PDB file of C-alpha atoms in Angstrom:
ATOM      1  CA  PRO E   1    -195.246-154.016  48.541  1.00  0.00           C
ATOM      2  CA  THR E   2    -198.006-151.503  49.228  1.00  0.00           C
ATOM      3  CA  ILE E   3    -196.083-150.009  52.215  1.00  0.00           C
ATOM      4  CA  LEU E   4    -192.921-149.737  50.105  1.00  0.00           C
ATOM      5  CA  THR E   5    -194.875-147.975  47.412  1.00  0.00           C
ATOM      6  CA  ALA E   6    -196.455-145.588  49.996  1.00  0.00           C
ATOM      7  CA  ILE E   7    -192.998-144.559  51.233  1.00  0.00           C
ATOM      8  CA  THR E   8    -192.424-142.804  47.904  1.00  0.00           C
ATOM      9  CA  ASP E   9    -195.849-141.185  47.795  1.00  0.00           C
ATOM     10  CA  PRO E  10    -195.812-137.458  46.982  1.00  0.00           C
ATOM     11  CA  GLU E  11    -197.890-136.700  50.077  1.00  0.00           C
ATOM     12  CA  PRO E  12    -195.711-136.353  53.237  1.00  0.00           C
ATOM     13  CA  THR E  13    -198.382-137.692  55.644  1.00  0.00           C
ATOM     14  CA  VAL E  14    -198.613-140.855  53.582  1.00  0.00           C
ATOM     15  CA  ARG E  15    -194.827-141.301  53.398  1.00  0.00           C
ATOM     16  CA  ASP E  16    -194.513-140.730  57.186  1.00  0.00           C
ATOM     17  CA  ALA E  17    -197.341-143.168  57.938  1.00  0.00           C
ATOM     18  CA  ALA E  18    -195.801-145.779  55.655  1.00  0.00           C
ATOM     19  CA  LEU E  19    -192.492-145.490  57.339  1.00  0.00           C
ATOM     20  CA  GLU E  20    -194.198-145.959  60.809  1.00  0.00           C
ATOM     21  CA  VAL E  21    -196.040-148.978  59.761  1.00  0.00           C
ATOM     22  CA  LEU E  22    -192.975-150.575  58.164  1.00  0.00           C
ATOM     23  CA  VAL E  23    -190.845-149.867  61.257  1.00  0.00           C
ATOM     24  CA  ALA E  24    -193.618-151.229  63.593  1.00  0.00           C
ATOM     25  CA  ARG E  25    -194.228-154.375  61.624  1.00  0.00           C
ATOM     26  CA  ASP E  26    -190.714-155.337  60.745  1.00  0.00           C
ATOM     27  CA  PRO E  27    -187.798-153.273  62.168  1.00  0.00           C
ATOM     28  CA  ASP E  28    -185.143-155.469  60.567  1.00  0.00           C
ATOM     29  CA  ALA E  29    -186.508-155.165  57.109  1.00  0.00           C
ATOM     30  CA  ALA E  30    -187.207-151.477  57.707  1.00  0.00           C
ATOM     31  CA  TYR E  31    -183.489-150.568  58.403  1.00  0.00           C
ATOM     32  CA  PRO E  32    -182.203-150.831  54.882  1.00  0.00           C
ATOM     33  CA  VAL E  33    -185.334-148.993  53.462  1.00  0.00           C
ATOM     34  CA  VAL E  34    -184.910-146.193  55.812  1.00  0.00           C
ATOM     35  CA  CYS E  35    -181.140-145.939  54.943  1.00  0.00           C
ATOM     36  CA  GLU E  36    -182.026-145.971  51.322  1.00  0.00           C
ATOM     37  CA  HIS E  37    -184.407-143.122  51.715  1.00  0.00           C
ATOM     38  CA  GLY E  38    -181.881-141.244  53.712  1.00  0.00           C
ATOM     39  CA  HIS E  39    -179.386-141.493  50.755  1.00  0.00           C
ATOM     40  CA  ARG E  40    -181.940-140.518  48.050  1.00  0.00           C
ATOM     41  CA  ASP E  41    -182.963-137.061  47.129  1.00  0.00           C
ATOM     42  CA  GLN E  42    -186.011-137.013  49.275  1.00  0.00           C
ATOM     43  CA  PRO E  43    -188.144-134.190  50.764  1.00  0.00           C
ATOM     44  CA  ALA E  44    -186.837-132.603  53.955  1.00  0.00           C
ATOM     45  CA  GLU E  45    -189.716-134.092  56.032  1.00  0.00           C
ATOM     46  CA  LEU E  46    -188.765-137.623  55.063  1.00  0.00           C
ATOM     47  CA  ARG E  47    -185.010-136.946  55.758  1.00  0.00           C
ATOM     48  CA  VAL E  48    -185.953-135.647  59.114  1.00  0.00           C
ATOM     49  CA  ALA E  49    -187.917-138.737  59.899  1.00  0.00           C
ATOM     50  CA  VAL E  50    -184.985-140.888  58.688  1.00  0.00           C
ATOM     51  CA  ALA E  51    -182.546-139.144  61.008  1.00  0.00           C
ATOM     52  CA  LYS E  52    -184.842-139.563  64.013  1.00  0.00           C
ATOM     53  CA  LEU E  53    -185.499-143.260  63.193  1.00  0.00           C
ATOM     54  CA  LEU E  54    -181.817-144.031  62.880  1.00  0.00           C
ATOM     55  CA  ALA E  55    -180.932-142.474  66.088  1.00  0.00           C
ATOM     56  CA  LEU E  56    -183.786-143.991  68.027  1.00  0.00           C
ATOM     57  CA  LEU E  57    -183.996-147.482  66.625  1.00  0.00           C
ATOM     58  CA  TRP E  58    -180.606-148.279  65.137  1.00  0.00           C
ATOM     59  CA  PRO E  59    -177.902-146.273  66.975  1.00  0.00           C
ATOM     60  CA  ARG E  60    -175.416-149.196  66.811  1.00  0.00           C
ATOM     61  CA  GLU E  61    -175.991-150.117  63.158  1.00  0.00           C
ATOM     62  CA  PRO E  62    -172.945-149.535  60.965  1.00  0.00           C
ATOM     63  CA  GLU E  63    -174.587-147.217  58.475  1.00  0.00           C
ATOM     64  CA  THR E  64    -176.287-144.993  61.006  1.00  0.00           C
ATOM     65  CA  LEU E  65    -173.273-142.791  61.929  1.00  0.00           C
ATOM     66  CA  ASP E  66    -172.335-142.364  58.216  1.00  0.00           C
ATOM     67  CA  LEU E  67    -175.773-141.412  57.134  1.00  0.00           C
ATOM     68  CA  LEU E  68    -176.375-139.073  59.999  1.00  0.00           C
ATOM     69  CA  THR E  69    -173.079-137.368  59.253  1.00  0.00           C
ATOM     70  CA  ASP E  70    -174.037-136.918  55.718  1.00  0.00           C
ATOM     71  CA  LEU E  71    -177.462-135.473  56.647  1.00  0.00           C
ATOM     72  CA  ALA E  72    -175.818-133.159  59.178  1.00  0.00           C
ATOM     73  CA  SER E  73    -174.236-131.256  56.200  1.00  0.00           C
ATOM     74  CA  HIS E  74    -177.526-131.153  54.176  1.00  0.00           C
ATOM     75  CA  ASP E  75    -178.475-127.808  52.689  1.00  0.00           C
ATOM     76  CA  GLU E  76    -181.794-127.606  54.374  1.00  0.00           C
ATOM     77  CA  GLU E  77    -181.482-126.374  57.934  1.00  0.00           C
ATOM     78  CA  VAL E  78    -184.258-128.532  59.362  1.00  0.00           C
ATOM     79  CA  VAL E  79    -182.567-131.659  58.019  1.00  0.00           C
ATOM     80  CA  SER E  80    -179.028-130.731  59.180  1.00  0.00           C
ATOM     81  CA  ASN E  81    -180.184-129.568  62.554  1.00  0.00           C
ATOM     82  CA  THR E  82    -182.174-132.822  63.136  1.00  0.00           C
ATOM     83  CA  ALA E  83    -179.237-134.901  61.968  1.00  0.00           C
ATOM     84  CA  ARG E  84    -176.850-133.137  64.246  1.00  0.00           C
ATOM     85  CA  GLU E  85    -179.204-133.678  67.253  1.00  0.00           C
ATOM     86  CA  ALA E  86    -179.460-137.305  66.297  1.00  0.00           C
ATOM     87  CA  LEU E  87    -175.727-137.755  66.079  1.00  0.00           C
ATOM     88  CA  ALA E  88    -175.393-136.253  69.539  1.00  0.00           C
ATOM     89  CA  LEU E  89    -177.908-138.648  70.814  1.00  0.00           C
ATOM     90  CA  VAL E  90    -176.182-141.655  69.210  1.00  0.00           C
ATOM     91  CA  GLN E  91    -172.816-140.539  70.572  1.00  0.00           C
ATOM     92  CA  ASP E  92    -174.322-140.154  74.010  1.00  0.00           C
ATOM     93  CA  TRP E  93    -175.721-143.628  74.026  1.00  0.00           C
ATOM     94  CA  SER E  94    -172.415-145.040  72.731  1.00  0.00           C
ATOM     95  CA  ALA E  95    -170.629-143.370  75.555  1.00  0.00           C
ATOM     96  CA  LEU E  96    -173.055-144.676  78.075  1.00  0.00           C
ATOM     97  CA  ALA E  97    -172.755-148.175  76.678  1.00  0.00           C
ATOM     98  CA  ALA E  98    -168.991-147.999  76.756  1.00  0.00           C
ATOM     99  CA  GLY E  99    -168.852-146.682  80.301  1.00  0.00           C
TER     100      GLY E  99
END
């Protein structure tokens, strides 16, 4: 519960650290939490972290492509650019796996 509380902390470094801990301790439990934070109105730094985590850890999960596609049209350039890069990475990995 403390980690889940820290993910919503107003301080970006606390949020990032909490996400890292959750992902490292229990990736399966972290996936829905990461997706939830990607859908919420979160600061750009957290959405950037979400995009990177989705592409690196869960490229084949069903919600990953949808969420990255949504983030790719985000108003903040750093979020949309990161999401587009993450989408390209996921698509490259999918092509490699298929080929």
